[in-house]
PDB file of C-alpha atoms and ligand atoms in Angstrom:
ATOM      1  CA  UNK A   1     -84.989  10.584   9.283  1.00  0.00           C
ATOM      2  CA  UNK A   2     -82.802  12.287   7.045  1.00  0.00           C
ATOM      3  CA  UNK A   3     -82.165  15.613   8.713  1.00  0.00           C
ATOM      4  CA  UNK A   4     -81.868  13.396  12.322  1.00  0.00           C
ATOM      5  CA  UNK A   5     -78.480  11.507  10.627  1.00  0.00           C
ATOM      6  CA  UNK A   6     -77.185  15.389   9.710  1.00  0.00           C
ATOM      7  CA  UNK A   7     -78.237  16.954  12.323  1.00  0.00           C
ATOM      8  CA  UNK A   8     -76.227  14.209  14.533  1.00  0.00           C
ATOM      9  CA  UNK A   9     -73.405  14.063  11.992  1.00  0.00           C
ATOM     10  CA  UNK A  10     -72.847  17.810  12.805  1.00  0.00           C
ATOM     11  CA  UNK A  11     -73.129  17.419  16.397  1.00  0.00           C
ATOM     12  CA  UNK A  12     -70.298  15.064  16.296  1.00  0.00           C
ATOM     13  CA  UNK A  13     -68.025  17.040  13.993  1.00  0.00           C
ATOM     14  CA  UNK A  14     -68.241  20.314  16.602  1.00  0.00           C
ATOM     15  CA  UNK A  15     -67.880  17.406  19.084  1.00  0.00           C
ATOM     16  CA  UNK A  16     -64.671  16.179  17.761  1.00  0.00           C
ATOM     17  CA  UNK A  17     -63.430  19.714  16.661  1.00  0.00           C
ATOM     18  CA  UNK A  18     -63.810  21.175  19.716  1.00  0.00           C
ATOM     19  CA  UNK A  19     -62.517  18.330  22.066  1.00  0.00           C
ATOM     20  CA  UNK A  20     -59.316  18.168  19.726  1.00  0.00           C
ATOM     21  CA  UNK A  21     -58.630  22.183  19.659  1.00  0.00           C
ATOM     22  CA  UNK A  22     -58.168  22.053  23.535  1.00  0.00           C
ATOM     23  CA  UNK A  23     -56.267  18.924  23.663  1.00  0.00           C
ATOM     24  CA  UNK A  24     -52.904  20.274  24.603  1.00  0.00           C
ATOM     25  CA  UNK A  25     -52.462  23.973  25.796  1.00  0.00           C
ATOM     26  CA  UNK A  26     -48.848  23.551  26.360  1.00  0.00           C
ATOM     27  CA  UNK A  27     -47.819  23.541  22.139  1.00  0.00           C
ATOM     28  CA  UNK A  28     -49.124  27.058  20.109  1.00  0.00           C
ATOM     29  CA  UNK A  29     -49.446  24.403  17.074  1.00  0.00           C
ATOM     30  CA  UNK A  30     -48.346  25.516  13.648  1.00  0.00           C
ATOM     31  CA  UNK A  31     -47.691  28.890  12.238  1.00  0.00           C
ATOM     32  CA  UNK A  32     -48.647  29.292   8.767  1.00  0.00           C
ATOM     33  CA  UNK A  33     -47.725  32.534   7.912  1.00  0.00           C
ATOM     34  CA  UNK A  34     -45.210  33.870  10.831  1.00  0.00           C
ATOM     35  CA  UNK A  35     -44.022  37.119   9.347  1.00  0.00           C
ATOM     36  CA  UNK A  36     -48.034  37.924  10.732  1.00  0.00           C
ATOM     37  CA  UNK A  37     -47.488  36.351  13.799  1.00  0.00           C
ATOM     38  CA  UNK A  38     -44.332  38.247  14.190  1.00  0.00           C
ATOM     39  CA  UNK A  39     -43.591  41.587  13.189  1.00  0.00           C
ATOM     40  CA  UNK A  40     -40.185  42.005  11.564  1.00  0.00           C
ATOM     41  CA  UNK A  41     -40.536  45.787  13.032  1.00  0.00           C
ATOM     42  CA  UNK A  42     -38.931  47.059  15.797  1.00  0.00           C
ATOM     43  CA  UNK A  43     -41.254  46.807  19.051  1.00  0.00           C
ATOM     44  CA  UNK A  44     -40.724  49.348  21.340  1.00  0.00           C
ATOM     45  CA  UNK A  45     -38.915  48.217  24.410  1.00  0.00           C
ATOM     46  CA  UNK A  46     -38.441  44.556  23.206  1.00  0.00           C
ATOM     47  CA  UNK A  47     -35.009  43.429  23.286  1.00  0.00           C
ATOM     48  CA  UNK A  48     -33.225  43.809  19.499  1.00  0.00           C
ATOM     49  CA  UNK A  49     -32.600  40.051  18.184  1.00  0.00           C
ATOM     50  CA  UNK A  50     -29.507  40.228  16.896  1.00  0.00           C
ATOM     51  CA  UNK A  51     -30.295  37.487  14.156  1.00  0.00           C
ATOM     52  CA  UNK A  52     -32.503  39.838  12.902  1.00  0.00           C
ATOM     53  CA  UNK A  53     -31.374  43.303  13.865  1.00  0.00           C
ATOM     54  CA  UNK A  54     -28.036  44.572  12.990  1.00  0.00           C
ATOM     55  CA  UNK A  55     -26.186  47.959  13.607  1.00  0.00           C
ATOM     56  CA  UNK A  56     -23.211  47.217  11.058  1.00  0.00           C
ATOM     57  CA  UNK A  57     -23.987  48.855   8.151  1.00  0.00           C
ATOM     58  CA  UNK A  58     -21.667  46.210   6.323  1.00  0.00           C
ATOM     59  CA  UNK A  59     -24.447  43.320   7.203  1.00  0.00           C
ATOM     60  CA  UNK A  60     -27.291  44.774   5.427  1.00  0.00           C
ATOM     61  CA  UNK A  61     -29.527  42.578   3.413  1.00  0.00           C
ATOM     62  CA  UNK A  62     -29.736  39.217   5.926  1.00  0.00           C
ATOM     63  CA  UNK A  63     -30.733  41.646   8.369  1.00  0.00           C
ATOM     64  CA  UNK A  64     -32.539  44.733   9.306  1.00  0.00           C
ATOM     65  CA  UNK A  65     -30.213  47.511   9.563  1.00  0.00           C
ATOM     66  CA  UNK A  66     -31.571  49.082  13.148  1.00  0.00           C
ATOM     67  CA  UNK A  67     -28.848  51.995  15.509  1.00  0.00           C
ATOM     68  CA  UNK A  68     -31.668  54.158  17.582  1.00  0.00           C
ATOM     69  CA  UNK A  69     -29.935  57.172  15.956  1.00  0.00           C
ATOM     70  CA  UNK A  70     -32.201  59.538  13.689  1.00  0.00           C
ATOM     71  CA  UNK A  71     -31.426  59.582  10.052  1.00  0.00           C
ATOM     72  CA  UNK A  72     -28.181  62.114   9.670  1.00  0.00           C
ATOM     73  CA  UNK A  73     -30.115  65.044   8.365  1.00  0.00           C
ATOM     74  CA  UNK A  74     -33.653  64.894   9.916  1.00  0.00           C
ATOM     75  CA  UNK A  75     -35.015  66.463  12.460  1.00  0.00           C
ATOM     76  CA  UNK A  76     -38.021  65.791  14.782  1.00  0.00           C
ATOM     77  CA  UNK A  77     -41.821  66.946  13.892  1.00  0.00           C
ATOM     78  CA  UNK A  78     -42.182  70.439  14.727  1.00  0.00           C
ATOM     79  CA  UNK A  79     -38.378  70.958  16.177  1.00  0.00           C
ATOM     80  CA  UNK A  80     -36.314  73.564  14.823  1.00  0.00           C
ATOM     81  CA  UNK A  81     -33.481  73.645  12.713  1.00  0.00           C
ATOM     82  CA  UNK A  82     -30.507  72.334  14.198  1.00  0.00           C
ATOM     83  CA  UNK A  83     -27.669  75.162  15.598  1.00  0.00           C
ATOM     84  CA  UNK A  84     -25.038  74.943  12.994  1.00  0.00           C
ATOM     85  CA  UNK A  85     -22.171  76.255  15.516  1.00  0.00           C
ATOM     86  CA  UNK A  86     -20.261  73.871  16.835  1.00  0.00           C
ATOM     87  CA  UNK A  87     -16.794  74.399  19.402  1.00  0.00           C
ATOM     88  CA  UNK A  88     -14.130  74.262  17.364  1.00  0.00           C
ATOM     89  CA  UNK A  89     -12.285  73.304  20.729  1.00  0.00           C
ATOM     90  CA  UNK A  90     -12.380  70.249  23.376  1.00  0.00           C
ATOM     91  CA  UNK A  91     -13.209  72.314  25.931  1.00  0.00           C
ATOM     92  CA  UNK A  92     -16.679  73.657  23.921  1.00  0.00           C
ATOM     93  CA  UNK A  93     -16.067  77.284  25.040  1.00  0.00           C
ATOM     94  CA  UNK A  94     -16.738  80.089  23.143  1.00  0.00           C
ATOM     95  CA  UNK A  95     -12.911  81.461  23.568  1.00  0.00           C
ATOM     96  CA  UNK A  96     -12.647  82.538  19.913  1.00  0.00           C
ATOM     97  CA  UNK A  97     -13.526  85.659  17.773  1.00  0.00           C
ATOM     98  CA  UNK A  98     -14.324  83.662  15.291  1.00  0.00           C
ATOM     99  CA  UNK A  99     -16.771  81.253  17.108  1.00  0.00           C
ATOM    100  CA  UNK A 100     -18.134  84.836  18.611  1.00  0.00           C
ATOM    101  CA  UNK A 101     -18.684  86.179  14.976  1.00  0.00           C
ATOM    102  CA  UNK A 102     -20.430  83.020  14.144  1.00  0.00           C
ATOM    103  CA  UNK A 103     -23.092  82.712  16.959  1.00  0.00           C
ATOM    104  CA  UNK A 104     -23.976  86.650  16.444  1.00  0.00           C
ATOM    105  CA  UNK A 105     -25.172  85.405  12.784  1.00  0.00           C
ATOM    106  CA  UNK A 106     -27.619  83.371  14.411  1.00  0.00           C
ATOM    107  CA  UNK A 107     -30.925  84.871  14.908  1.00  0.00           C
ATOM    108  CA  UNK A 108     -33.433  84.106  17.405  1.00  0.00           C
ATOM    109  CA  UNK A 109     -35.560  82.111  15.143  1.00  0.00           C
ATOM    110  CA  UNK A 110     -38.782  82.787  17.371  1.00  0.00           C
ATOM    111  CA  UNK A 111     -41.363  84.950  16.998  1.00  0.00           C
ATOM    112  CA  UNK A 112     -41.256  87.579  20.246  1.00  0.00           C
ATOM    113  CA  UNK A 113     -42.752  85.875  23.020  1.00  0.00           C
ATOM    114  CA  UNK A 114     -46.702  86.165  24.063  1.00  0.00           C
ATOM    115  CA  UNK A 115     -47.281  86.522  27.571  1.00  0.00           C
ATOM    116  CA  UNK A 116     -48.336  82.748  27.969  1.00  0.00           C
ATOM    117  CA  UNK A 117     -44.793  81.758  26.235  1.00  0.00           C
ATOM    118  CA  UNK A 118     -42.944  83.908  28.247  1.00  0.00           C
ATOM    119  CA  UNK A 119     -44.279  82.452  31.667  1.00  0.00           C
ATOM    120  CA  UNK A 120     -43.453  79.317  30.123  1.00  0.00           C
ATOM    121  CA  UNK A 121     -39.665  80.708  29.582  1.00  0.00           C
ATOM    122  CA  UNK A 122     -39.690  82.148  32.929  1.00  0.00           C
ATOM    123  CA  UNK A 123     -40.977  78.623  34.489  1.00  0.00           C
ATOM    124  CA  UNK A 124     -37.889  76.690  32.414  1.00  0.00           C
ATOM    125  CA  UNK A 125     -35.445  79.359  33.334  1.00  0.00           C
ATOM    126  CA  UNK A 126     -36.335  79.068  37.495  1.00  0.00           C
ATOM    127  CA  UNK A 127     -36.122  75.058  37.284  1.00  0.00           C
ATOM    128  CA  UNK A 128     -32.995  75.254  35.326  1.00  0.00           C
ATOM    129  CA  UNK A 129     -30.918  77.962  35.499  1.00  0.00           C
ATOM    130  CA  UNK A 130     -32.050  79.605  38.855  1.00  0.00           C
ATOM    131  CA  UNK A 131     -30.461  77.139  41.026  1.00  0.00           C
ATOM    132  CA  UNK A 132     -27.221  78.756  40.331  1.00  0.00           C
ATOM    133  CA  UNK A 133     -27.995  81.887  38.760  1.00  0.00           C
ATOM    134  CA  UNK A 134     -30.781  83.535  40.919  1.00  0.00           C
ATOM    135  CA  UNK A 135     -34.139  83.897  39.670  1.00  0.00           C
ATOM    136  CA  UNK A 136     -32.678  87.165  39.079  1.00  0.00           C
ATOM    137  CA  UNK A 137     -30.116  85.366  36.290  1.00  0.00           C
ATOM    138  CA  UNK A 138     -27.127  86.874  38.650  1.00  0.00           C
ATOM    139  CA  UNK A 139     -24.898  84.490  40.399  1.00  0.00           C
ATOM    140  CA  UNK A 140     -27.292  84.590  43.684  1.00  0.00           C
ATOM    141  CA  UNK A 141     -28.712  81.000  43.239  1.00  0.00           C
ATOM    142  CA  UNK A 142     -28.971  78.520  46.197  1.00  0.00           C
ATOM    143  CA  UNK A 143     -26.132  76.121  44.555  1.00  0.00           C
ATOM    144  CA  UNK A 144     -23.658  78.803  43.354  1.00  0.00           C
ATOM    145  CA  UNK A 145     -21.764  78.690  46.646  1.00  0.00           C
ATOM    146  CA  UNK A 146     -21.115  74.943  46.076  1.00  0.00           C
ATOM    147  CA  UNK A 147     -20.679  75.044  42.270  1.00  0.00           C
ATOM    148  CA  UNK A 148     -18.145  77.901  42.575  1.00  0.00           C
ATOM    149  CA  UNK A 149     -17.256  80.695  39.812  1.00  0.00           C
ATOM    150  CA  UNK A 150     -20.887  81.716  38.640  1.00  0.00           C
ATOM    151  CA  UNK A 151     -21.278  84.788  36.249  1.00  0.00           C
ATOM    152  CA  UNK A 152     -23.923  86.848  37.014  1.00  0.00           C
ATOM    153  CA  UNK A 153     -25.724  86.504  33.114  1.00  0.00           C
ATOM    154  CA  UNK A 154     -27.166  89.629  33.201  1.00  0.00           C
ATOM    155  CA  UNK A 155     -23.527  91.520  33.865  1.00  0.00           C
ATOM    156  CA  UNK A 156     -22.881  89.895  30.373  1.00  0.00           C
ATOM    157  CA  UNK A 157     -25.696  89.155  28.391  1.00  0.00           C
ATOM    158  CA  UNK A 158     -26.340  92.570  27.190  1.00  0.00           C
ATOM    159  CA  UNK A 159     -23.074  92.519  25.048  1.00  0.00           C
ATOM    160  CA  UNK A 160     -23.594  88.948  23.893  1.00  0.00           C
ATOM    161  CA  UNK A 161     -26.042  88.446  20.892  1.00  0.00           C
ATOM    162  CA  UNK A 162     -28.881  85.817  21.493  1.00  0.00           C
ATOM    163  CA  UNK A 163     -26.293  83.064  19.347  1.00  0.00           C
ATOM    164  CA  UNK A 164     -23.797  83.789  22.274  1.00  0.00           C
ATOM    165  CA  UNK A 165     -26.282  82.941  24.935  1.00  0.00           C
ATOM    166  CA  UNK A 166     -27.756  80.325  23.175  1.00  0.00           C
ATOM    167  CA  UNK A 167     -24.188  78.506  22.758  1.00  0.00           C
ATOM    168  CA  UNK A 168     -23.731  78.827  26.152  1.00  0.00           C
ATOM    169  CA  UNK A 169     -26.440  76.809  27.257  1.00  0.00           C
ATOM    170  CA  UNK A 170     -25.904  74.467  24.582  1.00  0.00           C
ATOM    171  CA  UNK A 171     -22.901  73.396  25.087  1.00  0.00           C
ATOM    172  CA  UNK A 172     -21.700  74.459  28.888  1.00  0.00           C
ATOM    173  CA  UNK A 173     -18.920  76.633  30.083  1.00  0.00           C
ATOM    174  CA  UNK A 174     -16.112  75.766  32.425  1.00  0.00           C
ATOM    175  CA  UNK A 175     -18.128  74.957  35.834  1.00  0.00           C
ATOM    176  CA  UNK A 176     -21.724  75.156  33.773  1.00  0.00           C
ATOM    177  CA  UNK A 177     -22.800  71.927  31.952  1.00  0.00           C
ATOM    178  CA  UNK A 178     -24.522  71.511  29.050  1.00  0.00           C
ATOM    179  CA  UNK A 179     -28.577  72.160  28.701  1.00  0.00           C
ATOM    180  CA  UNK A 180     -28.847  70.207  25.400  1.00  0.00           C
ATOM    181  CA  UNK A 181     -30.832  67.597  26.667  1.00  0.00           C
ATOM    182  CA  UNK A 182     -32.973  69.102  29.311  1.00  0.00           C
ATOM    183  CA  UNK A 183     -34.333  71.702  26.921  1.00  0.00           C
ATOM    184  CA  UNK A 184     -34.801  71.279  23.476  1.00  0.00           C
ATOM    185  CA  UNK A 185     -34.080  74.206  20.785  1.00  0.00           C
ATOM    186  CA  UNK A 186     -37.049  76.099  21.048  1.00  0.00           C
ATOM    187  CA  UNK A 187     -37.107  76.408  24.535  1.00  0.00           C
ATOM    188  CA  UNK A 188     -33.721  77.469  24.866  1.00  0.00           C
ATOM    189  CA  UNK A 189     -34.139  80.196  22.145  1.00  0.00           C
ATOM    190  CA  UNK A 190     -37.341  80.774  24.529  1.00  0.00           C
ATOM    191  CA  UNK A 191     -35.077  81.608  27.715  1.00  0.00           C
ATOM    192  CA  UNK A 192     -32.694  83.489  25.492  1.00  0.00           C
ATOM    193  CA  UNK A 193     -35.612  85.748  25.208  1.00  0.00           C
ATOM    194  CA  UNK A 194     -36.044  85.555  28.713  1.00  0.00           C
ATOM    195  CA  UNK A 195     -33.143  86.679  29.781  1.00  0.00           C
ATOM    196  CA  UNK A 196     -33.285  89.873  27.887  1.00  0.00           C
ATOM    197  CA  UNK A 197     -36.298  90.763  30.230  1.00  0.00           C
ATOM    198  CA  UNK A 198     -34.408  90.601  33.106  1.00  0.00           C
ATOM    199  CA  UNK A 199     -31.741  92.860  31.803  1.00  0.00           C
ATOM    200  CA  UNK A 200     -30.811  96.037  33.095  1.00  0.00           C
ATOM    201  CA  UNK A 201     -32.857  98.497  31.280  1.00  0.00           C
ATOM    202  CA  UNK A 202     -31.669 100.999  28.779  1.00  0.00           C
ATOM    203  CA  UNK A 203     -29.285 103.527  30.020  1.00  0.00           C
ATOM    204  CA  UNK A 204     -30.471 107.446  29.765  1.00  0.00           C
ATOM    205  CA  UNK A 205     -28.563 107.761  26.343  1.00  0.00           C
ATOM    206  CA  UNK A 206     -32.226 105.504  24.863  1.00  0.00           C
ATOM    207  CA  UNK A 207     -29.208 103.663  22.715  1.00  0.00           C
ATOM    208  CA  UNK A 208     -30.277 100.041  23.182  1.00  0.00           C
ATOM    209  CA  UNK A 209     -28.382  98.262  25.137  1.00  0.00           C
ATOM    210  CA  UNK A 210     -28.413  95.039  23.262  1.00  0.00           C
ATOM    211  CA  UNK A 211     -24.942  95.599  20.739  1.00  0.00           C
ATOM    212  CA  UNK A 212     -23.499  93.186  19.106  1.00  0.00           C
ATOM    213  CA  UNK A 213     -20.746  91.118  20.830  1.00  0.00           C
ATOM    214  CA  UNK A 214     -17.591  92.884  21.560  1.00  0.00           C
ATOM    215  CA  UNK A 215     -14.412  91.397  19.762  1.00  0.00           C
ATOM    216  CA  UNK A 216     -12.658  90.669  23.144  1.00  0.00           C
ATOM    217  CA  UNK A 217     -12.386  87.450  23.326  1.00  0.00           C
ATOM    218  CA  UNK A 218     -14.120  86.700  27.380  1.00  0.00           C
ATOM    219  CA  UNK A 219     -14.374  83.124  28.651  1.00  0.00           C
TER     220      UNK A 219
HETATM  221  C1  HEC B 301     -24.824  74.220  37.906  1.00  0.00           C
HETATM  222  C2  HEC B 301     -24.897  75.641  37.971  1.00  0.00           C
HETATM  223  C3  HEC B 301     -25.375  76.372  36.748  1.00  0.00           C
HETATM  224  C4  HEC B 301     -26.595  76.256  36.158  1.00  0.00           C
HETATM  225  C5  HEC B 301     -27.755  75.374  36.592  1.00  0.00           C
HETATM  226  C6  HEC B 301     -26.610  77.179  35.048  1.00  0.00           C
HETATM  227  N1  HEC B 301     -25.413  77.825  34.974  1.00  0.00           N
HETATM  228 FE1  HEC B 301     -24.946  79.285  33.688  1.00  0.00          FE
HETATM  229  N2  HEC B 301     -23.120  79.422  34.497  1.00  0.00           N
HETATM  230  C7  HEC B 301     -22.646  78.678  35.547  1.00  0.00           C
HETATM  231  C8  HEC B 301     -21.240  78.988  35.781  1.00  0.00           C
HETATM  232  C9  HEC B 301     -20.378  78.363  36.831  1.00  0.00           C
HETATM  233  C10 HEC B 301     -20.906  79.967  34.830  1.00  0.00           C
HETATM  234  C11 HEC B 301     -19.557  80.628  34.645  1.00  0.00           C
HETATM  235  C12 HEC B 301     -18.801  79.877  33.568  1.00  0.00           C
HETATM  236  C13 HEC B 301     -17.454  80.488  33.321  1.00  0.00           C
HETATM  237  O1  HEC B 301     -16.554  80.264  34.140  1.00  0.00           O
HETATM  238  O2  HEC B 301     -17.321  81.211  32.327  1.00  0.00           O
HETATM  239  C14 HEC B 301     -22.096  80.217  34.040  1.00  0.00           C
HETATM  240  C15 HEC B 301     -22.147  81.107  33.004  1.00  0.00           C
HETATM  241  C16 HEC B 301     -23.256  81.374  32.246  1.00  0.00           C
HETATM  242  C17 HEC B 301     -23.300  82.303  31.147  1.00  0.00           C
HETATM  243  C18 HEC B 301     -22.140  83.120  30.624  1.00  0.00           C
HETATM  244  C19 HEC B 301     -21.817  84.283  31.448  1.00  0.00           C
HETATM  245  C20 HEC B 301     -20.553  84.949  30.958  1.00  0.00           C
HETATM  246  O3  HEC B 301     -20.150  85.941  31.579  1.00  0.00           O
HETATM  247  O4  HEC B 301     -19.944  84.489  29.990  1.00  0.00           O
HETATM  248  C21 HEC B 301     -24.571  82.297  30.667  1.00  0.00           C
HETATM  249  C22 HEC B 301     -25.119  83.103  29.510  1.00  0.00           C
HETATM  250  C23 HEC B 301     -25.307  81.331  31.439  1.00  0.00           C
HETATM  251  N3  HEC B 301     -24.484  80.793  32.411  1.00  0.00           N
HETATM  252  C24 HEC B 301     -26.616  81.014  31.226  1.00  0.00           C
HETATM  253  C25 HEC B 301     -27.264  79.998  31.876  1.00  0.00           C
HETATM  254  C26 HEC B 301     -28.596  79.575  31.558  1.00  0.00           C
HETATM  255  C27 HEC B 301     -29.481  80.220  30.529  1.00  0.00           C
HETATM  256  C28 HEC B 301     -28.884  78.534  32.355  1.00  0.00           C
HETATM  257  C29 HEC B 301     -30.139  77.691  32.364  1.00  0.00           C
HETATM  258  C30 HEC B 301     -30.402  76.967  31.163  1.00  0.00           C
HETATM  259  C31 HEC B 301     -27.749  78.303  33.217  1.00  0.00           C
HETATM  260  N4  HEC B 301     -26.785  79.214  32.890  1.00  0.00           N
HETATM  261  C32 HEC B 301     -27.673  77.326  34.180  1.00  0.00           C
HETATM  262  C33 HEC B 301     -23.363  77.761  36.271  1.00  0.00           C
HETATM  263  C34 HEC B 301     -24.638  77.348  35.988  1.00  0.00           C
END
């Protein structure tokens, strides 16, 4: 008789409980705890509350201090150091001795390439570069005609160190834009390395061919 009265007491309890969690589906009902409901982290893609998020560095504290920039200083898992050159010009072109000195004190900080790495090169160079330089890195590509004053590279690249070459792709000269974004450091230092393949090869004399940059000063 006993275990009928609990047994039916029970019933009605999950009755009851589970009748009242479904009466209204329109209100979420109370939060108890809603920094685990919602994250106080940045979600990827989700608009940036700005009650909560704050790019002034002056409002720290009530809010989270968010800008999309990296921390001044830090680089990227596995990317490599950052090119300390910068133009010392508006224009960004290496028109200086001085800025020419500086880029031939950067070394090619990869290893030479394997034959797998320097396909890869060769693959980045064709998509990027060939359009206007010629898969041949002259001044033969398919858009050269329509961009208007291409350098063949290879004329010049022998008498620019791999700094030189390297500046120019980072950061453009006159009708050539900047590769900074399409390729990232180590692929650029990769088609520096490139390039040198597809230079003329050593004269009779056996000097190499690769001297430092001259001290005239060429646009
Ligand atoms: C949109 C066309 C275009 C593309 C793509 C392009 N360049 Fe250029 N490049 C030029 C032009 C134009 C010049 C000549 C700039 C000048 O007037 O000095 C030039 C010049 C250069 C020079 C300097 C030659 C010299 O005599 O000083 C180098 C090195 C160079 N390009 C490398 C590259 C590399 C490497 C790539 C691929 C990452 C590339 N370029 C992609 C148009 C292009």
């Amino acid at each position: 008789m006993k275990r009928t009265t609990y047994l039916a007491a029970i019933l009605i309890t999950a009755i009851i409980v589970t009748v009242s969690s479904c009466d209204s589906k329109r209100e979420p009902g109370k939060i108890y705890m809603p920094d685990m409901a919602y994250s106080r982290a940045y979600e990827t893609y989700a608009q940036r509350d700005s009650s909560i998020f704050t790019m002034n560095p002056a409002e720290l504290g009530d809010k989270i201090f968010y800008n999309n920039i990296p921390v001044k200083g830090t680089i990227k898992r596995g990317e490599l150091f950052p090119f300390t050159v910068t133009p010392n010009n508006n224009n960004g072109l290496i028109d200086s001795n001085a800025l020419i000195n500086l880029t031939s004190q950067i070394k090619n900080p990869l290893q030479p390439l394997s034959k797998i790495d320097s396909t890869e090169a060769g693959r980045l160079f064709n998509i990027n570069c060939a359009i206007c330089h010629g898969p041949k890195a002259e001044n033969n590509g398919p858009l050269a005609p329509k961009i208007g004053g291409v350098k063949s590279i290879v004329a010049a690249s022998p008498g620019y160190s791999d700094g030189r070459i390297f500046y120019v792709m980072t950061y453009g000269q006159n009708n050539m834009g900047s590769y900074a974004s399409q390729l990232d450091r180590k692929q650029r230092w990769m088609i520096v390395q490139y390039i040198r393949t597809l230079e003329p090869k050593a004269a009779t004399t056996g000097s190499s061919p690769a001297k430092a940059d001259s001290a005239t000063v060429k646009k």
